[in-house]
Amino acid sequence: MPSKVSALDMPDVPMGQLPEHLQMQRTRVVCKADAPIYTEGIQYSGAYASMGIDTSMGINNFCKNFKVEVVRLTKDEIEFDMIGIDASLANAFRRILIAEVPTIAIEKVFVVNNTSVIADEVLSHRLGLIPLDADPRLFEYLSENDIPNERNTIVYKLDVSCKKGSPRVTVKSDQLKWLPNGSELLMSSHENSAKAKNFTSFSCSQESLPEFSRKPLGVKYDDIILAKLGPGQAIELEAHAVKGIGKVHAKWSPVATTWYRMLPEVVLLKEVKGTDAEKLVKKCPVNVFDIEDLGNGDKKAVVSKPRACTLCRECIRGVNEELVELRRVKDHFIFTIESTGGYPPEELFVEAVKVLEEKCDRVISELS
């Protein structure tokens, strides 16, 4: 029968500090060869109260522990560490980034002429997925009862043809031209009719507005292939872009993708020397381990790049399970965001925080 262990049998630990094995269970996920252990997240706030440890989700504890550290920033991608939060909050930011941060995308396509091999609806779908170089924060949403105007709609025109006897023409996204004065098409088929109106109602040119005058409202990437025209074929259309969110349609998602993972922690439980060290280094496909020369022909394995660990578990299979331990830090997340172009990548996370703040305000107002 297993013996009972009382609090009196535990080694002396100062108040406000947990024993090593309990600290491991609270802050780490240990990845064994078959399955991870200590995977529980948030614990009961009084679980370690007798030891002077407060695990409650108070605002003071959050402000004290939460940190954001940027690791890598490029034109289209950002990688940063979020420290001091639970996985549920990290996942909330991920879901908001994918589905609730608004962008601008083409919603309506008015086809005047399309004699290419691509059907109208397929061409319209491809146009809707083109990332536009327009800041959605400068625009308003267009509801069913609103009239398209300079504050809620961007109009683009595509007019390309391939003359007979000419080589094939490749239609690319840079041939979409911005119409700052709005639609040029008439809703009535009788162009001379006094009642004929455009599909938009712009009170002024978007070029005259200070927020849009700094740069033209073009496309983010100029080399996206839309269609290929043979001799005698042509495409003429107008595309109207509006503001929306990703949970309505994926074309409004501001990210190509966004993901997070817990910070890897690779620990050598014993010194690994000689040929065993070389075998361990060769086992890892992402070069987490390296060889350190001790002199006199001796060498040992060291952990050089723990952050690169992908949890393939090759290093702990077989005899190495007693030598290496793979861990994940529960409150430290490596977060990566790939922008599609509507926002700079460093601004996307800030917009997600604003959306979450609005959600919290709504919940508080409902409760009060």
Tab-separated table of C-alpha atoms in Angstrom:
chain	number	residue	atom	x	y	z
A	1	MET	CA	0.000	0.000	0.000
A	2	PRO	CA	1.336	3.490	-0.795
A	3	SER	CA	2.254	5.479	2.266
A	4	LYS	CA	0.547	8.757	3.071
A	5	VAL	CA	2.629	11.904	2.973
A	6	SER	CA	1.571	14.794	5.184
A	7	ALA	CA	2.582	18.432	5.004
A	8	LEU	CA	4.895	17.798	7.953
A	9	ASP	CA	6.909	15.309	5.892
A	10	MET	CA	7.660	17.832	3.136
A	11	PRO	CA	11.046	19.604	3.122
A	12	ASP	CA	11.195	23.074	4.638
A	13	VAL	CA	10.239	25.637	2.002
A	14	PRO	CA	10.012	29.393	2.726
A	15	MET	CA	6.555	30.958	2.633
A	16	GLY	CA	5.722	32.390	-0.768
A	17	GLN	CA	7.802	29.748	-2.540
A	18	LEU	CA	6.632	26.377	-3.861
A	19	PRO	CA	8.621	23.126	-3.676
A	20	GLU	CA	10.358	22.340	-6.944
A	21	HIS	CA	8.021	19.515	-7.973
A	22	LEU	CA	4.892	21.637	-7.363
A	23	GLN	CA	6.403	24.607	-9.173
A	24	MET	CA	7.070	22.301	-12.124
A	25	GLN	CA	3.440	21.113	-12.176
A	26	ARG	CA	2.119	24.659	-11.939
A	27	THR	CA	4.300	26.334	-14.578
A	28	ARG	CA	5.395	23.638	-17.051
A	29	VAL	CA	3.969	21.008	-19.388
A	30	VAL	CA	6.339	18.043	-19.458
A	31	CYS	CA	6.312	16.252	-22.808
A	32	LYS	CA	6.941	12.554	-22.359
A	33	ALA	CA	7.534	10.161	-25.266
A	34	ASP	CA	3.942	8.916	-25.192
A	35	ALA	CA	1.914	11.898	-23.915
A	36	PRO	CA	2.389	15.229	-22.080
A	37	ILE	CA	1.739	15.587	-18.349
A	38	TYR	CA	0.830	18.562	-16.098
A	39	THR	CA	-1.362	19.973	-18.871
A	40	GLU	CA	-3.887	21.675	-16.574
A	41	GLY	CA	-4.131	25.414	-17.056
A	42	ILE	CA	-5.694	27.829	-14.568
A	43	GLN	CA	-5.926	26.386	-11.069
A	44	TYR	CA	-8.143	27.148	-8.099
A	45	SER	CA	-6.988	30.491	-6.695
A	46	GLY	CA	-6.479	29.067	-3.200
A	47	ALA	CA	-4.637	25.918	-4.261
A	48	TYR	CA	-1.347	27.075	-2.749
A	49	ALA	CA	-2.684	29.616	-0.251
A	50	SER	CA	-1.205	27.707	2.701
A	51	MET	CA	2.245	28.300	1.188
A	52	GLY	CA	1.674	31.998	0.612
A	53	ILE	CA	1.165	31.674	-3.168
A	54	ASP	CA	-1.678	33.654	-4.757
A	55	THR	CA	-2.768	32.232	-8.146
A	56	SER	CA	-5.868	34.402	-8.541
A	57	MET	CA	-6.492	36.292	-11.812
A	58	GLY	CA	-6.309	39.733	-10.226
A	59	ILE	CA	-5.575	42.812	-12.292
A	60	ASN	CA	-2.520	43.648	-10.177
A	61	ASN	CA	-0.965	40.219	-10.766
A	62	PHE	CA	-1.703	40.475	-14.481
A	63	CYS	CA	-0.101	43.927	-14.828
A	64	LYS	CA	2.921	42.741	-12.880
A	65	ASN	CA	3.526	39.584	-14.913
A	66	PHE	CA	2.330	40.398	-18.440
A	67	LYS	CA	4.957	41.332	-21.033
A	68	VAL	CA	5.204	41.514	-24.822
A	69	GLU	CA	8.641	41.176	-26.425
A	70	VAL	CA	9.097	41.520	-30.200
A	71	VAL	CA	11.497	38.904	-31.561
A	72	ARG	CA	11.261	39.437	-35.321
A	73	LEU	CA	9.561	42.055	-37.478
A	74	THR	CA	9.424	42.166	-41.283
A	75	LYS	CA	7.210	43.958	-43.779
A	76	ASP	CA	4.519	41.274	-43.665
A	77	GLU	CA	5.203	39.241	-40.523
A	78	ILE	CA	5.827	39.694	-36.815
A	79	GLU	CA	6.909	37.207	-34.161
A	80	PHE	CA	6.677	38.194	-30.512
A	81	ASP	CA	6.515	36.625	-27.068
A	82	MET	CA	3.480	37.045	-24.840
A	83	ILE	CA	4.455	36.318	-21.261
A	84	GLY	CA	2.217	36.022	-18.229
A	85	ILE	CA	-1.135	34.995	-19.748
A	86	ASP	CA	-3.228	31.843	-19.980
A	87	ALA	CA	-3.714	29.844	-23.196
A	88	SER	CA	-7.396	30.839	-23.307
A	89	LEU	CA	-6.460	34.514	-23.639
A	90	ALA	CA	-3.790	33.797	-26.249
A	91	ASN	CA	-6.361	31.822	-28.239
A	92	ALA	CA	-8.856	34.678	-27.926
A	93	PHE	CA	-6.363	37.004	-29.616
A	94	ARG	CA	-5.761	34.418	-32.362
A	95	ARG	CA	-9.484	34.049	-33.092
A	96	ILE	CA	-10.069	37.810	-33.058
A	97	LEU	CA	-7.191	38.355	-35.498
A	98	ILE	CA	-8.615	35.815	-37.933
A	99	ALA	CA	-12.296	36.708	-37.729
A	100	GLU	CA	-13.025	40.084	-36.112
A	101	VAL	CA	-10.413	42.678	-37.085
A	102	PRO	CA	-11.967	44.502	-40.085
A	103	THR	CA	-10.355	45.020	-43.488
A	104	ILE	CA	-11.354	46.236	-46.961
A	105	ALA	CA	-12.147	43.711	-49.715
A	106	ILE	CA	-13.997	43.693	-53.029
A	107	GLU	CA	-17.637	42.786	-52.418
A	108	LYS	CA	-19.483	43.610	-55.667
A	109	VAL	CA	-18.296	43.198	-59.253
A	110	PHE	CA	-20.242	44.767	-62.137
A	111	VAL	CA	-19.194	42.923	-65.292
A	112	VAL	CA	-19.648	44.917	-68.506
A	113	ASN	CA	-17.834	42.485	-70.800
A	114	ASN	CA	-16.035	39.218	-70.166
A	115	THR	CA	-15.089	37.046	-73.127
A	116	SER	CA	-12.223	35.289	-71.353
A	117	VAL	CA	-12.293	31.567	-70.509
A	118	ILE	CA	-12.886	32.425	-66.814
A	119	ALA	CA	-16.545	32.581	-65.807
A	120	ASP	CA	-17.885	35.798	-64.272
A	121	GLU	CA	-18.403	34.282	-60.808
A	122	VAL	CA	-14.916	32.729	-60.732
A	123	LEU	CA	-13.320	36.020	-61.773
A	124	SER	CA	-15.351	37.848	-59.120
A	125	HIS	CA	-14.167	35.381	-56.473
A	126	ARG	CA	-10.535	35.932	-57.457
A	127	LEU	CA	-10.992	39.700	-57.308
A	128	GLY	CA	-12.480	39.432	-53.821
A	129	LEU	CA	-9.353	37.704	-52.516
A	130	ILE	CA	-6.930	40.408	-53.717
A	131	PRO	CA	-5.380	42.238	-50.707
A	132	LEU	CA	-6.088	45.952	-51.020
A	133	ASP	CA	-3.736	48.703	-49.872
A	134	ALA	CA	-6.385	50.622	-47.913
A	135	ASP	CA	-6.508	51.388	-44.194
A	136	PRO	CA	-9.880	50.063	-42.937
A	137	ARG	CA	-9.795	52.420	-39.941
A	138	LEU	CA	-10.462	55.319	-42.342
A	139	PHE	CA	-13.700	53.806	-43.644
A	140	GLU	CA	-17.179	53.163	-42.323
A	141	TYR	CA	-19.214	49.973	-42.625
A	142	LEU	CA	-21.765	49.807	-45.460
A	143	SER	CA	-25.107	48.457	-44.268
A	144	GLU	CA	-28.031	47.330	-46.410
A	145	ASN	CA	-29.773	50.689	-45.998
A	146	ASP	CA	-26.704	52.840	-46.724
A	147	ILE	CA	-25.861	54.425	-50.052
A	148	PRO	CA	-22.320	53.715	-51.329
A	149	ASN	CA	-20.326	56.921	-50.836
A	150	GLU	CA	-16.747	58.135	-50.494
A	151	ARG	CA	-16.641	57.092	-46.808
A	152	ASN	CA	-17.712	53.456	-47.162
A	153	THR	CA	-16.813	52.310	-50.701
A	154	ILE	CA	-13.740	52.113	-52.933
A	155	VAL	CA	-14.279	51.683	-56.674
A	156	TYR	CA	-11.794	49.993	-59.016
A	157	LYS	CA	-11.967	49.580	-62.781
A	158	LEU	CA	-10.497	46.812	-64.922
A	159	ASP	CA	-10.493	47.265	-68.684
A	160	VAL	CA	-8.097	44.949	-70.556
A	161	SER	CA	-8.273	43.445	-74.037
A	162	CYS	CA	-6.122	41.373	-76.372
A	163	LYS	CA	-6.187	42.401	-80.009
A	164	LYS	CA	-6.604	39.828	-82.733
A	165	GLY	CA	-3.278	38.583	-84.007
A	166	SER	CA	-1.497	39.637	-80.810
A	167	PRO	CA	0.152	37.262	-78.298
A	168	ARG	CA	-1.751	36.245	-75.169
A	169	VAL	CA	-2.146	38.922	-72.494
A	170	THR	CA	-1.700	38.218	-68.766
A	171	VAL	CA	-4.081	40.266	-66.624
A	172	LYS	CA	-2.531	41.152	-63.269
A	173	SER	CA	-3.748	42.962	-60.179
A	174	ASP	CA	-1.823	46.153	-61.001
A	175	GLN	CA	-4.260	46.742	-63.876
A	176	LEU	CA	-7.040	47.472	-61.395
A	177	LYS	CA	-7.334	51.260	-61.467
A	178	TRP	CA	-8.734	53.256	-58.552
A	179	LEU	CA	-11.669	55.546	-59.401
A	180	PRO	CA	-11.572	58.281	-56.720
A	181	ASN	CA	-14.774	59.882	-58.071
A	182	GLY	CA	-16.806	56.707	-57.718
A	183	SER	CA	-18.580	54.503	-60.219
A	184	GLU	CA	-18.612	55.399	-63.898
A	185	LEU	CA	-21.372	52.916	-64.780
A	186	LEU	CA	-25.005	53.895	-65.029
A	187	MET	CA	-27.720	51.868	-63.324
A	188	SER	CA	-30.067	52.432	-66.283
A	189	SER	CA	-29.362	50.830	-69.630
A	190	HIS	CA	-30.482	54.045	-71.345
A	191	GLU	CA	-27.469	56.283	-70.869
A	192	ASN	CA	-29.278	59.358	-72.184
A	193	SER	CA	-32.101	59.008	-69.707
A	194	ALA	CA	-32.340	61.851	-67.188
A	195	LYS	CA	-33.144	59.339	-64.462
A	196	ALA	CA	-29.975	57.311	-64.962
A	197	LYS	CA	-27.770	57.184	-61.839
A	198	ASN	CA	-24.383	55.791	-60.957
A	199	PHE	CA	-23.961	52.803	-58.633
A	200	THR	CA	-22.319	55.114	-56.074
A	201	SER	CA	-23.162	58.538	-54.702
A	202	PHE	CA	-19.901	60.349	-54.014
A	203	SER	CA	-20.275	63.920	-52.764
A	204	CYS	CA	-16.595	64.615	-53.477
A	205	SER	CA	-13.522	62.910	-54.850
A	206	GLN	CA	-11.671	60.633	-52.431
A	207	GLU	CA	-8.450	62.307	-53.587
A	208	SER	CA	-9.659	65.565	-52.006
A	209	LEU	CA	-10.073	63.976	-48.575
A	210	PRO	CA	-6.932	64.464	-46.437
A	211	GLU	CA	-6.920	60.889	-45.075
A	212	PHE	CA	-6.880	59.412	-48.600
A	213	SER	CA	-4.690	61.980	-50.347
A	214	ARG	CA	-1.421	60.669	-48.884
A	215	LYS	CA	-1.332	57.635	-51.170
A	216	PRO	CA	-3.645	56.126	-53.807
A	217	LEU	CA	-6.008	53.359	-52.727
A	218	GLY	CA	-4.442	50.634	-54.845
A	219	VAL	CA	-3.711	46.948	-54.357
A	220	LYS	CA	-1.096	45.552	-52.007
A	221	TYR	CA	0.599	43.256	-54.536
A	222	ASP	CA	0.897	44.179	-58.210
A	223	ASP	CA	1.763	40.756	-59.640
A	224	ILE	CA	-1.283	38.618	-58.741
A	225	ILE	CA	-2.478	36.903	-61.937
A	226	LEU	CA	-6.226	37.310	-62.490
A	227	ALA	CA	-6.690	35.870	-65.989
A	228	LYS	CA	-5.046	35.265	-69.350
A	229	LEU	CA	-6.618	36.633	-72.513
A	230	GLY	CA	-6.280	35.148	-75.961
A	231	PRO	CA	-6.581	37.129	-79.213
A	232	GLY	CA	-9.959	38.844	-79.436
A	233	GLN	CA	-10.818	38.383	-75.753
A	234	ALA	CA	-11.512	41.222	-73.282
A	235	ILE	CA	-12.513	41.977	-69.700
A	236	GLU	CA	-14.276	45.172	-68.648
A	237	LEU	CA	-15.715	45.534	-65.162
A	238	GLU	CA	-16.037	47.649	-62.039
A	239	ALA	CA	-15.195	46.289	-58.571
A	240	HIS	CA	-16.619	47.886	-55.419
A	241	ALA	CA	-14.743	47.262	-52.165
A	242	VAL	CA	-16.259	47.707	-48.687
A	243	LYS	CA	-15.309	47.150	-45.056
A	244	GLY	CA	-16.023	43.787	-43.399
A	245	ILE	CA	-14.767	41.107	-40.996
A	246	GLY	CA	-13.428	37.602	-41.498
A	247	LYS	CA	-16.268	35.727	-39.806
A	248	VAL	CA	-18.577	36.960	-42.604
A	249	HIS	CA	-16.154	35.881	-45.355
A	250	ALA	CA	-12.488	34.863	-45.345
A	251	LYS	CA	-11.627	37.610	-47.865
A	252	TRP	CA	-11.977	40.133	-45.019
A	253	SER	CA	-9.517	38.310	-42.761
A	254	PRO	CA	-6.506	40.610	-42.155
A	255	VAL	CA	-4.073	37.715	-41.689
A	256	ALA	CA	-2.829	35.023	-44.028
A	257	THR	CA	-2.581	33.014	-40.830
A	258	THR	CA	-1.713	33.520	-37.176
A	259	TRP	CA	-0.642	30.947	-34.625
A	260	TYR	CA	1.038	30.526	-31.262
A	261	ARG	CA	2.951	27.872	-29.344
A	262	MET	CA	4.261	27.525	-25.825
A	263	LEU	CA	7.918	28.405	-25.305
A	264	PRO	CA	9.989	25.184	-25.571
A	265	GLU	CA	12.339	24.284	-22.751
A	266	VAL	CA	14.877	21.500	-23.344
A	267	VAL	CA	16.746	20.247	-20.266
A	268	LEU	CA	19.624	17.766	-20.091
A	269	LEU	CA	19.061	15.722	-16.914
A	270	LYS	CA	22.582	14.272	-17.053
A	271	GLU	CA	25.798	15.093	-18.850
A	272	VAL	CA	25.880	13.493	-22.292
A	273	LYS	CA	29.459	12.973	-23.473
A	274	GLY	CA	31.463	11.314	-26.227
A	275	THR	CA	29.668	9.227	-28.825
A	276	ASP	CA	26.364	9.572	-26.929
A	277	ALA	CA	26.570	13.329	-27.412
A	278	GLU	CA	27.147	12.932	-31.164
A	279	LYS	CA	24.197	10.535	-31.448
A	280	LEU	CA	21.946	12.991	-29.588
A	281	VAL	CA	22.943	15.897	-31.861
A	282	LYS	CA	22.271	13.819	-34.999
A	283	LYS	CA	18.854	12.732	-33.725
A	284	CYS	CA	17.451	16.283	-33.647
A	285	PRO	CA	16.300	17.447	-37.123
A	286	VAL	CA	16.255	21.169	-36.193
A	287	ASN	CA	19.679	21.367	-34.493
A	288	VAL	CA	18.503	22.133	-30.952
A	289	PHE	CA	21.678	20.519	-29.565
A	290	ASP	CA	25.345	21.263	-30.224
A	291	ILE	CA	28.719	19.834	-29.232
A	292	GLU	CA	30.928	21.640	-26.721
A	293	ASP	CA	34.637	20.844	-26.798
A	294	LEU	CA	35.970	20.247	-23.256
A	295	GLY	CA	39.582	19.847	-24.329
A	296	ASN	CA	41.799	16.767	-24.295
A	297	GLY	CA	39.519	15.134	-26.840
A	298	ASP	CA	36.479	15.262	-24.542
A	299	LYS	CA	33.176	16.728	-25.683
A	300	LYS	CA	29.630	16.958	-24.399
A	301	ALA	CA	26.178	17.833	-25.698
A	302	VAL	CA	24.658	21.215	-24.845
A	303	VAL	CA	21.285	22.815	-25.594
A	304	SER	CA	22.078	25.655	-28.005
A	305	LYS	CA	18.706	26.554	-29.594
A	306	PRO	CA	15.796	25.429	-27.370
A	307	ARG	CA	13.415	27.868	-29.057
A	308	ALA	CA	13.762	25.942	-32.328
A	309	CYS	CA	12.316	22.752	-30.793
A	310	THR	CA	9.252	21.518	-32.712
A	311	LEU	CA	8.360	18.760	-30.220
A	312	CYS	CA	9.139	15.945	-32.645
A	313	ARG	CA	10.309	13.910	-29.563
A	314	GLU	CA	13.132	12.235	-31.513
A	315	CYS	CA	15.590	13.218	-28.780
A	316	ILE	CA	13.665	11.386	-26.028
A	317	ARG	CA	12.836	8.170	-27.817
A	318	GLY	CA	14.592	5.018	-26.614
A	319	VAL	CA	17.493	5.314	-24.170
A	320	ASN	CA	17.554	9.105	-24.298
A	321	GLU	CA	14.331	9.480	-22.310
A	322	GLU	CA	16.316	9.425	-19.055
A	323	LEU	CA	18.815	11.988	-20.386
A	324	VAL	CA	16.593	14.682	-21.908
A	325	GLU	CA	13.372	16.312	-20.728
A	326	LEU	CA	11.164	18.393	-23.008
A	327	ARG	CA	9.035	21.063	-21.376
A	328	ARG	CA	6.703	23.861	-22.371
A	329	VAL	CA	6.267	27.046	-20.316
A	330	LYS	CA	2.529	27.383	-19.619
A	331	ASP	CA	2.347	31.176	-19.518
A	332	HIS	CA	4.879	32.023	-22.245
A	333	PHE	CA	3.623	31.993	-25.845
A	334	ILE	CA	5.489	32.523	-29.108
A	335	PHE	CA	2.946	34.352	-31.277
A	336	THR	CA	3.309	34.787	-35.045
A	337	ILE	CA	1.147	37.004	-37.266
A	338	GLU	CA	1.276	37.137	-41.072
A	339	SER	CA	-0.465	40.222	-42.463
A	340	THR	CA	-2.250	40.225	-45.829
A	341	GLY	CA	-1.540	43.946	-46.250
A	342	GLY	CA	-4.500	45.850	-44.804
A	343	TYR	CA	-2.508	46.606	-41.657
A	344	PRO	CA	1.221	46.596	-40.943
A	345	PRO	CA	1.904	43.397	-38.926
A	346	GLU	CA	2.942	45.339	-35.808
A	347	GLU	CA	-0.464	47.076	-35.705
A	348	LEU	CA	-2.597	43.955	-36.061
A	349	PHE	CA	-2.164	42.797	-32.474
A	350	VAL	CA	-3.041	46.278	-31.198
A	351	GLU	CA	-6.277	46.174	-33.227
A	352	ALA	CA	-7.094	42.752	-31.753
A	353	VAL	CA	-6.608	44.155	-28.250
A	354	LYS	CA	-9.034	46.982	-29.079
A	355	VAL	CA	-11.659	44.477	-30.256
A	356	LEU	CA	-11.278	42.456	-27.049
A	357	GLU	CA	-11.531	45.661	-25.011
A	358	GLU	CA	-14.827	46.508	-26.735
A	359	LYS	CA	-16.144	43.022	-25.963
A	360	CYS	CA	-15.218	43.416	-22.293
A	361	ASP	CA	-16.911	46.818	-22.139
A	362	ARG	CA	-20.104	45.320	-23.574
A	363	VAL	CA	-20.096	42.497	-21.022
A	364	ILE	CA	-19.510	44.943	-18.141
A	365	SER	CA	-22.320	47.228	-19.341
A	366	GLU	CA	-24.707	44.251	-19.618
A	367	LEU	CA	-23.831	43.025	-16.144
A	368	SER	CA	-24.285	46.476	-14.631
